[in-house]
CSV table of C-alpha atoms in Angstrom, one decimal:
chain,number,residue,atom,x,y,z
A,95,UNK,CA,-64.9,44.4,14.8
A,96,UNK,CA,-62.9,42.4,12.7
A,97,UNK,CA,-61.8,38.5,11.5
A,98,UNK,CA,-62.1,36.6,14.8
A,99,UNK,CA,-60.1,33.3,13.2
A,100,UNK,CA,-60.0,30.6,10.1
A,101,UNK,CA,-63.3,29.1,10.3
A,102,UNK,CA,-63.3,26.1,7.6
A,103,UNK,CA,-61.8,24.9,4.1
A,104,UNK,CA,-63.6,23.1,2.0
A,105,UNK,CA,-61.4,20.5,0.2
A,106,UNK,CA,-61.9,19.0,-3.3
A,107,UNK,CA,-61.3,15.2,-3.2
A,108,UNK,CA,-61.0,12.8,-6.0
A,109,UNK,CA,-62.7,9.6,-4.2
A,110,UNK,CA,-65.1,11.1,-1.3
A,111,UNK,CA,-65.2,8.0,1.1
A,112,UNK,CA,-61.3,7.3,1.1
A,113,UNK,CA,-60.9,10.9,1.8
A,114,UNK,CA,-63.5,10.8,4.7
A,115,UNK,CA,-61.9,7.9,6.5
A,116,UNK,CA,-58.6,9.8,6.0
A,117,UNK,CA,-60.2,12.8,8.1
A,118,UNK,CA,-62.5,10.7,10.8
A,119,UNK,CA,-59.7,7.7,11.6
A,120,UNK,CA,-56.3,9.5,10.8
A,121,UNK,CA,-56.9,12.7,12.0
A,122,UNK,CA,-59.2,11.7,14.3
A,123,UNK,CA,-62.2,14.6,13.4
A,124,UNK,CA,-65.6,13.5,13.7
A,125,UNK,CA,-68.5,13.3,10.7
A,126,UNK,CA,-71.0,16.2,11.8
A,127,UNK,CA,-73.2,16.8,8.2
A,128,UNK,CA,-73.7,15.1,5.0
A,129,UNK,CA,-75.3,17.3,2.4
A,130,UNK,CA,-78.0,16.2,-0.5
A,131,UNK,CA,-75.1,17.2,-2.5
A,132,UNK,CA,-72.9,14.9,-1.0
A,133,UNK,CA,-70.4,16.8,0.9
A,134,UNK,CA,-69.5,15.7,3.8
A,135,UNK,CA,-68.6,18.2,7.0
A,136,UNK,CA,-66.4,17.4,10.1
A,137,UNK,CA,-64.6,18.8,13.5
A,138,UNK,CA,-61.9,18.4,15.5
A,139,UNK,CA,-62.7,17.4,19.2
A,140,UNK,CA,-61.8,21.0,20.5
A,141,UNK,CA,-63.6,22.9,17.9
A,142,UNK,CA,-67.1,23.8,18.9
A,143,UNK,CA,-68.3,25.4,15.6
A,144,UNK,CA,-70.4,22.4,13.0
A,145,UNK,CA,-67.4,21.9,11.1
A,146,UNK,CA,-64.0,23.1,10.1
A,147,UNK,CA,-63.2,21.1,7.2
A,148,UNK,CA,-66.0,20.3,4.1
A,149,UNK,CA,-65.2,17.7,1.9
A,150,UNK,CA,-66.3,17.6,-1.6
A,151,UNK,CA,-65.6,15.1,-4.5
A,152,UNK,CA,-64.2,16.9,-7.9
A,153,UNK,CA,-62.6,16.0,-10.7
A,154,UNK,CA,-59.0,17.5,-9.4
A,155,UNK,CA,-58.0,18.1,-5.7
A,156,UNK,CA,-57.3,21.2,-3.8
A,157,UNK,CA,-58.8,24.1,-2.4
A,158,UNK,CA,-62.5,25.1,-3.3
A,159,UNK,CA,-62.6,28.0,-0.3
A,160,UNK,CA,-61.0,28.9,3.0
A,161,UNK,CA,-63.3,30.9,5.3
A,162,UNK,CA,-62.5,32.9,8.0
A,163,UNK,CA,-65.1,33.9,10.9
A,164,UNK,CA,-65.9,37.6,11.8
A,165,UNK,CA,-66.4,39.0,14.9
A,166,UNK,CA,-70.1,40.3,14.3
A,167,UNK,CA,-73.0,40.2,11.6
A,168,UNK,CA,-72.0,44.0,10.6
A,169,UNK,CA,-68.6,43.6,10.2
A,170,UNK,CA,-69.7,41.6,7.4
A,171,UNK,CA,-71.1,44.9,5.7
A,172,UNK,CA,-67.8,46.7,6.3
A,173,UNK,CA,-65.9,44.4,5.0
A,174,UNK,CA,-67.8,44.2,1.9
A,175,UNK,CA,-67.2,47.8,1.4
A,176,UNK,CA,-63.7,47.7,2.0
A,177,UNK,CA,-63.2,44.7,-0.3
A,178,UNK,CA,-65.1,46.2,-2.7
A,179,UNK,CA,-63.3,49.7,-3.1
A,180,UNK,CA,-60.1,47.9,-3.6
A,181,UNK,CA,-61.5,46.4,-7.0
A,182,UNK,CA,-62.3,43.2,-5.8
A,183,UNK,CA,-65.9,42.1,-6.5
A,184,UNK,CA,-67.7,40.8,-3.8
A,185,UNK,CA,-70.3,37.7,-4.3
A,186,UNK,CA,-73.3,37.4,-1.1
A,187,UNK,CA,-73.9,34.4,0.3
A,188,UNK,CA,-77.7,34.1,1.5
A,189,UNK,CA,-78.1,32.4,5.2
A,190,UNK,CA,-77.9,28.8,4.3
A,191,UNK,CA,-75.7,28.5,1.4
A,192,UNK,CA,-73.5,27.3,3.2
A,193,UNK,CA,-74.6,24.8,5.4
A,194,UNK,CA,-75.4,26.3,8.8
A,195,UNK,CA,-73.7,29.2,8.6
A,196,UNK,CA,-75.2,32.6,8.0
A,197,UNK,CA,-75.1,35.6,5.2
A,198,UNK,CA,-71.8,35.2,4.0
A,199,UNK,CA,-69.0,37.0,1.5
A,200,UNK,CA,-67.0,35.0,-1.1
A,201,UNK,CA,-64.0,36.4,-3.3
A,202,UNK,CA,-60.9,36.0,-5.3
A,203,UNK,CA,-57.8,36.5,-3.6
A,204,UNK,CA,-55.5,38.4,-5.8
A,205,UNK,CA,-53.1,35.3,-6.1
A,206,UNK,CA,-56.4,33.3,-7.0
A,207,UNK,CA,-58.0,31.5,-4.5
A,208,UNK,CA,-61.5,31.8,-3.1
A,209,UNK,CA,-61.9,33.2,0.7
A,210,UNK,CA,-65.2,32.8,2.8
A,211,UNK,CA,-66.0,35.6,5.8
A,212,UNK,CA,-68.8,34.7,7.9
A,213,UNK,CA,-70.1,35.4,11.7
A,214,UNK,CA,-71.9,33.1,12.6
A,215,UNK,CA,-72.3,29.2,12.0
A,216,UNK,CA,-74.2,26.7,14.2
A,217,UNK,CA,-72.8,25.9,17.5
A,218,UNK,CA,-72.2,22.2,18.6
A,219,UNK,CA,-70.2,22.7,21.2
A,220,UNK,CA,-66.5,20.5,22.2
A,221,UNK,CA,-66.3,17.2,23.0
A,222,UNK,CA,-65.6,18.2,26.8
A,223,UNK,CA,-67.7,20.9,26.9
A,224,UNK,CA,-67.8,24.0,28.7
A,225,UNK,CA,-69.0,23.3,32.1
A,226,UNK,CA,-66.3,21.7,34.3
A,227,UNK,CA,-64.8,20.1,31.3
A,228,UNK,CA,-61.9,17.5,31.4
A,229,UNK,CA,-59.0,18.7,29.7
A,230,UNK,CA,-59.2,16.3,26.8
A,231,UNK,CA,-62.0,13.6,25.9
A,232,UNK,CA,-61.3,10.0,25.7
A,233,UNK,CA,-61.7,8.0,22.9
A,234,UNK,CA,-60.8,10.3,20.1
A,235,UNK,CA,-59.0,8.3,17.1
A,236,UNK,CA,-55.7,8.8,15.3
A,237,UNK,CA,-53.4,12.0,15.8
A,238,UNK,CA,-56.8,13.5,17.7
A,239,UNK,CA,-56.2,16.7,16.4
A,240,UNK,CA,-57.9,19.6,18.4
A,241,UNK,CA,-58.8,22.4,15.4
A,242,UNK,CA,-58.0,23.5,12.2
A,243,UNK,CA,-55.0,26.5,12.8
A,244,UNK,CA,-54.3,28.0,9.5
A,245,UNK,CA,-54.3,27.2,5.6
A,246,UNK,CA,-51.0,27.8,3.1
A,247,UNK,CA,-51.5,29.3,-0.3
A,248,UNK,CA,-49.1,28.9,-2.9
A,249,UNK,CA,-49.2,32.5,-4.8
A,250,UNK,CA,-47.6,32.7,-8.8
A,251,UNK,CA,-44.5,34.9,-8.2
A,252,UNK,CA,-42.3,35.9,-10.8
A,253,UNK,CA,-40.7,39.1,-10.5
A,254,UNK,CA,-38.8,39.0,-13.9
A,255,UNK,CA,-42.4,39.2,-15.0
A,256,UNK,CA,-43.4,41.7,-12.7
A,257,UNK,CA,-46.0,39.2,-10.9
A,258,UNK,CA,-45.4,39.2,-7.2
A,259,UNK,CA,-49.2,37.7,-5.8
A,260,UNK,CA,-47.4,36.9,-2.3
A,261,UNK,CA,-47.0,40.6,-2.1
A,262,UNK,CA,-50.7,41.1,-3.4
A,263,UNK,CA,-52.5,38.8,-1.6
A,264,UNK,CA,-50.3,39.9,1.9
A,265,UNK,CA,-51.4,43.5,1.1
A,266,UNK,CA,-54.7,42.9,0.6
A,267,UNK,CA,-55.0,40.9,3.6
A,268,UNK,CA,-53.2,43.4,5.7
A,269,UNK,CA,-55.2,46.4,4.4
A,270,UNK,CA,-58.8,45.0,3.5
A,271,UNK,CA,-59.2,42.1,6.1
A,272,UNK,CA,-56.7,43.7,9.2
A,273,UNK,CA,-54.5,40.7,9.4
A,274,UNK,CA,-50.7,41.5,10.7
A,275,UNK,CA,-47.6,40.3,8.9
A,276,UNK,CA,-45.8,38.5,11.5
A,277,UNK,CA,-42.8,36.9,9.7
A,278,UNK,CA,-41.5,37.0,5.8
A,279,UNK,CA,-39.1,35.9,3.5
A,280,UNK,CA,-37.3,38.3,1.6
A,281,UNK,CA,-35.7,37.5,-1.8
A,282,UNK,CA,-33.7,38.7,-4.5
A,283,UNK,CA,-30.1,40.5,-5.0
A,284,UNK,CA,-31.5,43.2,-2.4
A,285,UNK,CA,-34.1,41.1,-0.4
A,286,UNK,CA,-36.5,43.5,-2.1
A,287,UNK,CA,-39.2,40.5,-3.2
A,288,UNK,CA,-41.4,39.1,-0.9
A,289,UNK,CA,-41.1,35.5,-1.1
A,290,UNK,CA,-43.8,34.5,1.6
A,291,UNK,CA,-45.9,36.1,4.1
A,292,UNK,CA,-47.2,34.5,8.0
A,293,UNK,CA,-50.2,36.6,8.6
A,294,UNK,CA,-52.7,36.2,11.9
A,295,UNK,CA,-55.9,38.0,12.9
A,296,UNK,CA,-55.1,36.5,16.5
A,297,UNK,CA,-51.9,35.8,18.7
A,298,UNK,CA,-50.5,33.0,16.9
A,299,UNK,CA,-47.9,33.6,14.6
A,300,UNK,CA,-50.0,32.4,11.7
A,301,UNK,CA,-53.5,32.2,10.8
A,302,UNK,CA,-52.5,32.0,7.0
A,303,UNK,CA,-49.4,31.7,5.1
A,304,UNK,CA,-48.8,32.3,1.9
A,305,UNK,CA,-45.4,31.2,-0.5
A,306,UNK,CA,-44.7,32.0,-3.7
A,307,UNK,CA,-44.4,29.3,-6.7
A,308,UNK,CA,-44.8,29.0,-10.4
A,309,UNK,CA,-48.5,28.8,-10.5
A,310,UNK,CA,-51.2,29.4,-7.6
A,311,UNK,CA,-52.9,26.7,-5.5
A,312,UNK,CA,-53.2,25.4,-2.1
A,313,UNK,CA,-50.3,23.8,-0.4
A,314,UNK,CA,-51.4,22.5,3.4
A,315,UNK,CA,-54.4,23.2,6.2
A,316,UNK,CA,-52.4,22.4,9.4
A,317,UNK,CA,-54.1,21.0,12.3
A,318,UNK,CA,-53.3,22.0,15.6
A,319,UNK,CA,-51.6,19.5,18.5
A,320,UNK,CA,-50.2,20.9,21.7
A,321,UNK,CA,-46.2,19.4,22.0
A,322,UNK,CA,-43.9,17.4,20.7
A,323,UNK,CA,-44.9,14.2,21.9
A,324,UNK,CA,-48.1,15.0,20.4
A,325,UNK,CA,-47.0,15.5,16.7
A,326,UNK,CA,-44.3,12.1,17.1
A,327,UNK,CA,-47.2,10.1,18.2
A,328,UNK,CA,-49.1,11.6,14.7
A,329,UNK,CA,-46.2,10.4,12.9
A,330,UNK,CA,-46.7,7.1,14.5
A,331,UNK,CA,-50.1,7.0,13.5
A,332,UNK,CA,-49.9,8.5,9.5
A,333,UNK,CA,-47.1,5.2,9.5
A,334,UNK,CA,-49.8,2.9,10.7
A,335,UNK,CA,-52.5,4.2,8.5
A,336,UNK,CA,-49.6,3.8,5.6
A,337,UNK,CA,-50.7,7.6,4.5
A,338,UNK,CA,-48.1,9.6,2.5
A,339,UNK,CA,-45.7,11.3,4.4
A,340,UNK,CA,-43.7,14.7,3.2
A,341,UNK,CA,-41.7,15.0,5.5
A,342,UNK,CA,-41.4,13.4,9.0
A,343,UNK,CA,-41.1,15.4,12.6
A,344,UNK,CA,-39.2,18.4,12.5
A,345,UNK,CA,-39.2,22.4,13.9
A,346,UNK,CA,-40.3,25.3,11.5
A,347,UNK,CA,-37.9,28.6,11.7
A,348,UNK,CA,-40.4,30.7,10.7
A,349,UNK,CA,-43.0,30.3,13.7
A,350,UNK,CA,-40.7,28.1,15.8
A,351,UNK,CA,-44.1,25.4,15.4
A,352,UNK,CA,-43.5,21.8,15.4
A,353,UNK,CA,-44.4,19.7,12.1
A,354,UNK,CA,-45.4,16.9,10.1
A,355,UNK,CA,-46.9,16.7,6.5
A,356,UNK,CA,-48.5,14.2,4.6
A,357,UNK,CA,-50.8,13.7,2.2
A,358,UNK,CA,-54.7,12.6,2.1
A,359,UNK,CA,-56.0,10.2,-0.4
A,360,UNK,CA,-56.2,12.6,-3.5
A,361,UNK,CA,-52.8,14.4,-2.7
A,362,UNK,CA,-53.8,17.5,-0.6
A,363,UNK,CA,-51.2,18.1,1.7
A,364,UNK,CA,-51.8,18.5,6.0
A,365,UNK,CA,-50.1,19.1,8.5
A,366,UNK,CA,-49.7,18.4,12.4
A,367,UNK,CA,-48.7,21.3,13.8
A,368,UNK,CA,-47.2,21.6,17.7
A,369,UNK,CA,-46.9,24.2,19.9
A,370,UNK,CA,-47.8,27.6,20.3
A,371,UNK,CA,-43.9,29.3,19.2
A,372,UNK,CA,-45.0,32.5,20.9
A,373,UNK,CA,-47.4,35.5,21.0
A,374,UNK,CA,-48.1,37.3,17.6
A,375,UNK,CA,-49.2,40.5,19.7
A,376,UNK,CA,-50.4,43.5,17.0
A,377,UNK,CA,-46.6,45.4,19.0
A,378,UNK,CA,-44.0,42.5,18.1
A,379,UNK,CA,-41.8,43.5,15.5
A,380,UNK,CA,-42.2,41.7,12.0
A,381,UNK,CA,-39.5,38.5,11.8
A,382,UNK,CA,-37.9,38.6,8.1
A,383,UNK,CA,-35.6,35.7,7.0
A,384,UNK,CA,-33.5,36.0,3.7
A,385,UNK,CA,-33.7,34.1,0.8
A,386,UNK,CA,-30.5,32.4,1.6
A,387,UNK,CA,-31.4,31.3,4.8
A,388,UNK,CA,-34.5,29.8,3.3
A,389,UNK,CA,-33.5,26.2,4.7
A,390,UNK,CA,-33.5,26.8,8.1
A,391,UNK,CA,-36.5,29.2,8.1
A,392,UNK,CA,-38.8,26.4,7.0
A,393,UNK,CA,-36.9,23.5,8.0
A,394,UNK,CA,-34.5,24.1,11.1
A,395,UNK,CA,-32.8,20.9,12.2
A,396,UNK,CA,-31.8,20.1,8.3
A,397,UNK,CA,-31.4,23.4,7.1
A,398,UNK,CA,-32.3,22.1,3.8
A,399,UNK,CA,-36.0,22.8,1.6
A,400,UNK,CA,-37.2,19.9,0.6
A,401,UNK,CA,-38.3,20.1,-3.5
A,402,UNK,CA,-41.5,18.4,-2.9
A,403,UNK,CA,-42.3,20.9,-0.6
A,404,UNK,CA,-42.4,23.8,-2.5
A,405,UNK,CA,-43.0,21.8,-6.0
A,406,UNK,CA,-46.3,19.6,-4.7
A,407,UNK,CA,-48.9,21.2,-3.9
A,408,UNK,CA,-53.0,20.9,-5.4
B,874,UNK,CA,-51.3,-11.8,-18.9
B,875,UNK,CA,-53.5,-10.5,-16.5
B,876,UNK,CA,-53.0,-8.3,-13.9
B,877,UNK,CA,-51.8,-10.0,-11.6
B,878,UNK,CA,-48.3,-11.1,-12.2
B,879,UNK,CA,-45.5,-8.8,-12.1
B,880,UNK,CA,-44.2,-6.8,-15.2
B,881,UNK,CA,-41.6,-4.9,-16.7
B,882,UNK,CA,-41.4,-1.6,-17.1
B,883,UNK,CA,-38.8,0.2,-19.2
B,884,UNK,CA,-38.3,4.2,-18.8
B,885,UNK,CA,-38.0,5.5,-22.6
B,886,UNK,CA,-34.9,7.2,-22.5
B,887,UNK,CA,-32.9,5.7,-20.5
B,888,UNK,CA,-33.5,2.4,-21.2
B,889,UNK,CA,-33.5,1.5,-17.1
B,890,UNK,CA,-36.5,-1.5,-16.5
B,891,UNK,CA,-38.0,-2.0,-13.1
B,892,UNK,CA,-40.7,-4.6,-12.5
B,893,UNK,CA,-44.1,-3.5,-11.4
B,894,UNK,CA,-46.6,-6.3,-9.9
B,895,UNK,CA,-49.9,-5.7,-11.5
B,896,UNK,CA,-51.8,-4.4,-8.2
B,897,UNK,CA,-48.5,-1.7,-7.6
B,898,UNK,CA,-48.4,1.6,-9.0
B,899,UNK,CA,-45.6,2.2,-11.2
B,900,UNK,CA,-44.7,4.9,-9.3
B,901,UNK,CA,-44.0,3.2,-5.8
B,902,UNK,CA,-42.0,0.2,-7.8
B,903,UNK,CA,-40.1,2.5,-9.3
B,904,UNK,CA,-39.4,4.0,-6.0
B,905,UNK,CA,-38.6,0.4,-4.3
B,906,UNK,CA,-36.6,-0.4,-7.2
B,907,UNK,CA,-34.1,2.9,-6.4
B,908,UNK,CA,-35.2,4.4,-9.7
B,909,UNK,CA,-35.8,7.9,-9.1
B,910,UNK,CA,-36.3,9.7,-12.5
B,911,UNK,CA,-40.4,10.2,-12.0
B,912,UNK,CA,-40.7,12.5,-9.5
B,913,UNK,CA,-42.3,11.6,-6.4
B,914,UNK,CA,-45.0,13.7,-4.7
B,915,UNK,CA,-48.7,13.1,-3.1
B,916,UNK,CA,-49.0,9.3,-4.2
B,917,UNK,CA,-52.6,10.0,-4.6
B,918,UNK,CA,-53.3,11.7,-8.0
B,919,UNK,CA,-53.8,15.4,-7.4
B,920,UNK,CA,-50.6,17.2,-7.9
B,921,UNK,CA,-49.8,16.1,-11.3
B,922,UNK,CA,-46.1,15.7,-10.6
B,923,UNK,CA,-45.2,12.2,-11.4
B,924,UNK,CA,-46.8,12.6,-14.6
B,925,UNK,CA,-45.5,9.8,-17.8
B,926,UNK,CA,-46.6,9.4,-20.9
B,927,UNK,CA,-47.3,5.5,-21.8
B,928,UNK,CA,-45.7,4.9,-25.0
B,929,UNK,CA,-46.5,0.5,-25.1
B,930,UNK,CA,-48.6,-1.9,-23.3
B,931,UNK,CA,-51.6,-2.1,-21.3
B,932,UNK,CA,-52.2,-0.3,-18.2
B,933,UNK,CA,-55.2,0.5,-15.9
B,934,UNK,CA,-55.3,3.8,-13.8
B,935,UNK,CA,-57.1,5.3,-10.7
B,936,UNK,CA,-58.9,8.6,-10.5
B,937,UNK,CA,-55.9,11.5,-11.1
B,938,UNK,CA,-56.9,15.3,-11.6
B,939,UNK,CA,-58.2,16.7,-14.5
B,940,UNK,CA,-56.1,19.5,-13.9
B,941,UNK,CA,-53.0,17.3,-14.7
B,942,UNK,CA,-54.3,14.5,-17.3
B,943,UNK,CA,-57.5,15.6,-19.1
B,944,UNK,CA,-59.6,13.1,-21.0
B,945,UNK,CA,-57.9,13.7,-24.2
B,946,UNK,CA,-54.2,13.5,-22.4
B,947,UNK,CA,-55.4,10.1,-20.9
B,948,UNK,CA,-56.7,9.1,-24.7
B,949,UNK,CA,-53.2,9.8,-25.5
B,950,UNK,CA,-51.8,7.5,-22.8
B,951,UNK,CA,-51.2,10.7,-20.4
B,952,UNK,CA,-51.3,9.7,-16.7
B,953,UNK,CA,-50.1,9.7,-13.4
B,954,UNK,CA,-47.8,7.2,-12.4
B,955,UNK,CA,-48.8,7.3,-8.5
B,956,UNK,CA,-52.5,5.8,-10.2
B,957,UNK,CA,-51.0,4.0,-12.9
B,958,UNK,CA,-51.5,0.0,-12.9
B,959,UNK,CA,-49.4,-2.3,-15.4
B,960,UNK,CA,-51.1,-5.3,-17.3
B,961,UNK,CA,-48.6,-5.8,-19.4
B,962,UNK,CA,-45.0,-5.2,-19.9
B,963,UNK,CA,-44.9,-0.9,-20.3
B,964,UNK,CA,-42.9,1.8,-21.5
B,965,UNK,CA,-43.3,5.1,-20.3
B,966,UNK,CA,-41.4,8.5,-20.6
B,967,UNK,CA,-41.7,11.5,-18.4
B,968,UNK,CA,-44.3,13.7,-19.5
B,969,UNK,CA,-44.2,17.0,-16.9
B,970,UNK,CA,-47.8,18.7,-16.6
B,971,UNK,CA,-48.3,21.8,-18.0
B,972,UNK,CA,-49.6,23.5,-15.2
């Protein structure tokens, strides 16, 4: 019982076919689906479910829904009821509506956002498989990355106001859904205001992330590499490609992970990141960094927050 | 002129110029130029925050988020300046998104 992992986003893009070669040469994900809608649907080489990212052309960019996979069919009923008695109104997904993937929930976050739960979606196995495999496949293009890890909402916060949908959302994740606060910031006079929230359903230290901002949206999906060398050679390769970078190689605080952002064609932001930091067991103690040590927490080595990142987002 | 040679841009305010070749964004000849009043962010139209107002000359533009420059902003000579083309000298004045 309960959320197994992040399953997909599904990313509004201004220009589809731009925004698919961004996915398939930079990131290196391969094309698995195109819909009679025109979506299009890829995976990362490591990823054995249809797809992890769905990309669909709009008339603004950013997040259309992040879904996260259950553990079972009927977890899928519990859930609903525990969403549901929190005021939260619950919208069912037939089998199908989403392509490949069974019944499914959809809702609104409280700091906006749509969220997904599913179990099960059609299985197309890795590109090394699961019989003797090699460790990693040849041939894979650009940074190669191996899955999607997590996604980072921004959530409106401002406390003058009383509006605090960091805390919100991180609550209702924690008691509805069962994910574990790992780390937080803590802001304000008496660190009393809960500036961001790392969340997992598994042992890494995030499987979403939320930080507060003026107005809600959706600020990365981060691809996973395994090390260092991994996420410098991404770097190389998002200079090649001549893709927008945010900010070049550098070490998180807050889950010790390794990272680079950028941008894809219509200004959502990703990121590479390294390295597993260490286990997010349900026992380890929760990680909180003040508000004045917000440099270092996201960005160790400068010790300084970027503006762009926390004022460009989609 | 056509698009193709390089103009001049002036930022409303300040008065500083920068010149834009025809097939450049305003925003990344601002940016090789050392100008730095229109903030940079994606470079590819969706988060709004290099958004200008054109107040002369002719321009063309990329596909930028309606949730930044609506149809009736980009009547008014709203827009992005990451998908902002010149065709003529220009000058534009910052214009932060509402959102």
């Amino acid at each position: 019982m309960g959320v197994a992992r992040i399953g997909h986003v599904r990313l509004r893009v201004l220009d589809l076919e731009p925004a698919v070669h961004h996915y398939e040469t930079v990131l290196g994900m391969t094309v698995t689906h195109r819909d009679e809608g025109g979506d299009v649907y890829l995976k990362a080489w490591d990823e054995w479910d249809k797809y992890s990212v769905i990309l669909t052309e709009a008339d603004r960019a950013g997040l259309d829904h992040v879904a996260y996979k259950v553990a079972a069919d009927a977890d899928l009923d519990e859930f609903r009821g525990r969403i549901t008695s929190r005021g939260v109104d619950v919208t069912d997904l037939a089998a199908g509506a989403l392509h490949g993937v069974g019944r499914a929930l959809r809702f609104t976050l409280p700091a906006g956002q749509d969220m997904v739960l599913f179990a099960d979606k059609e299985f197309v196995g890795t590109d090394v498989g699961f019989l003797n495999p090699e460790p990693w496949p040849e041939g894979v293009r650009g940074c190669a990355v191996k899955w999607l890890d997590h996604c980072l909402l921004m959530c409106e916060l401002n406390p003058e106001a009383g509006v605090n949908t960091v805390d919100a959302t991180s609550q209702f994740l924690q008691d509805a859904l069962d994910f574990r606060l790992v780390e937080q910031v803590m802001a304000g006079p008496d660190h009393s205001v809960r500036a961001a929230a790392f969340l997992t359903v598994t042992s890494t230290p995030h499987d979403i992330a939320l930080v507060g901002g003026p107005t809600s949206g959706f600020h990365h999906a981060g691809f996973f590499l395994e090390s260092w060398e991994d996420v410098l050679r991404a770097a190389d390769v998002l200079a090649r490609h001549k893709v927008k970078v945010d900010v070049t190689p550098q070490r998180h605080g807050i889950t010790r992970g390794y990272t680079t952002y950028f941008f894809d064609p219509s200004g959502n932001r990703n990121e590479t990141f390294g390295g597993t930091g260490y286990y997010a067991t349900p026992d380890r103690p929760v990680t909180t960094w003040t508000e004045d040590q917000l440099g270092p927490a996201i960005f160790y080595h400068t010790g300084e927050v970027l503006p762009s990142f926390v004022s460009v987002y989609t | 002129m056509s698009g193709r040679g390089s103009h001049v841009v002036t930022l409303a305010g300040t008065g500083a110029t920068f010149a834009c070749p025809g097939d450049q964004v305003v925003l990344k000849a601002a940016l090789a130029a050392g100008q730095r009043a229109i903030p940079s962010g994606c470079h590819g139209g969706g988060c709004g925050v290099c958004r200008v107002r054109v107040l002369a000359g002719p321009y063309r533009v990329g596909r930028m988020s309606r949730a930044h420059v609506t149809e009736a902003d980009e009547a008014a000579g709203f827009t992005l300046a990451c998908k902002t083309f010149p065709e003529g000298a220009l000058v534009v004045g910052l214009a932060p998104s509402r959102t």
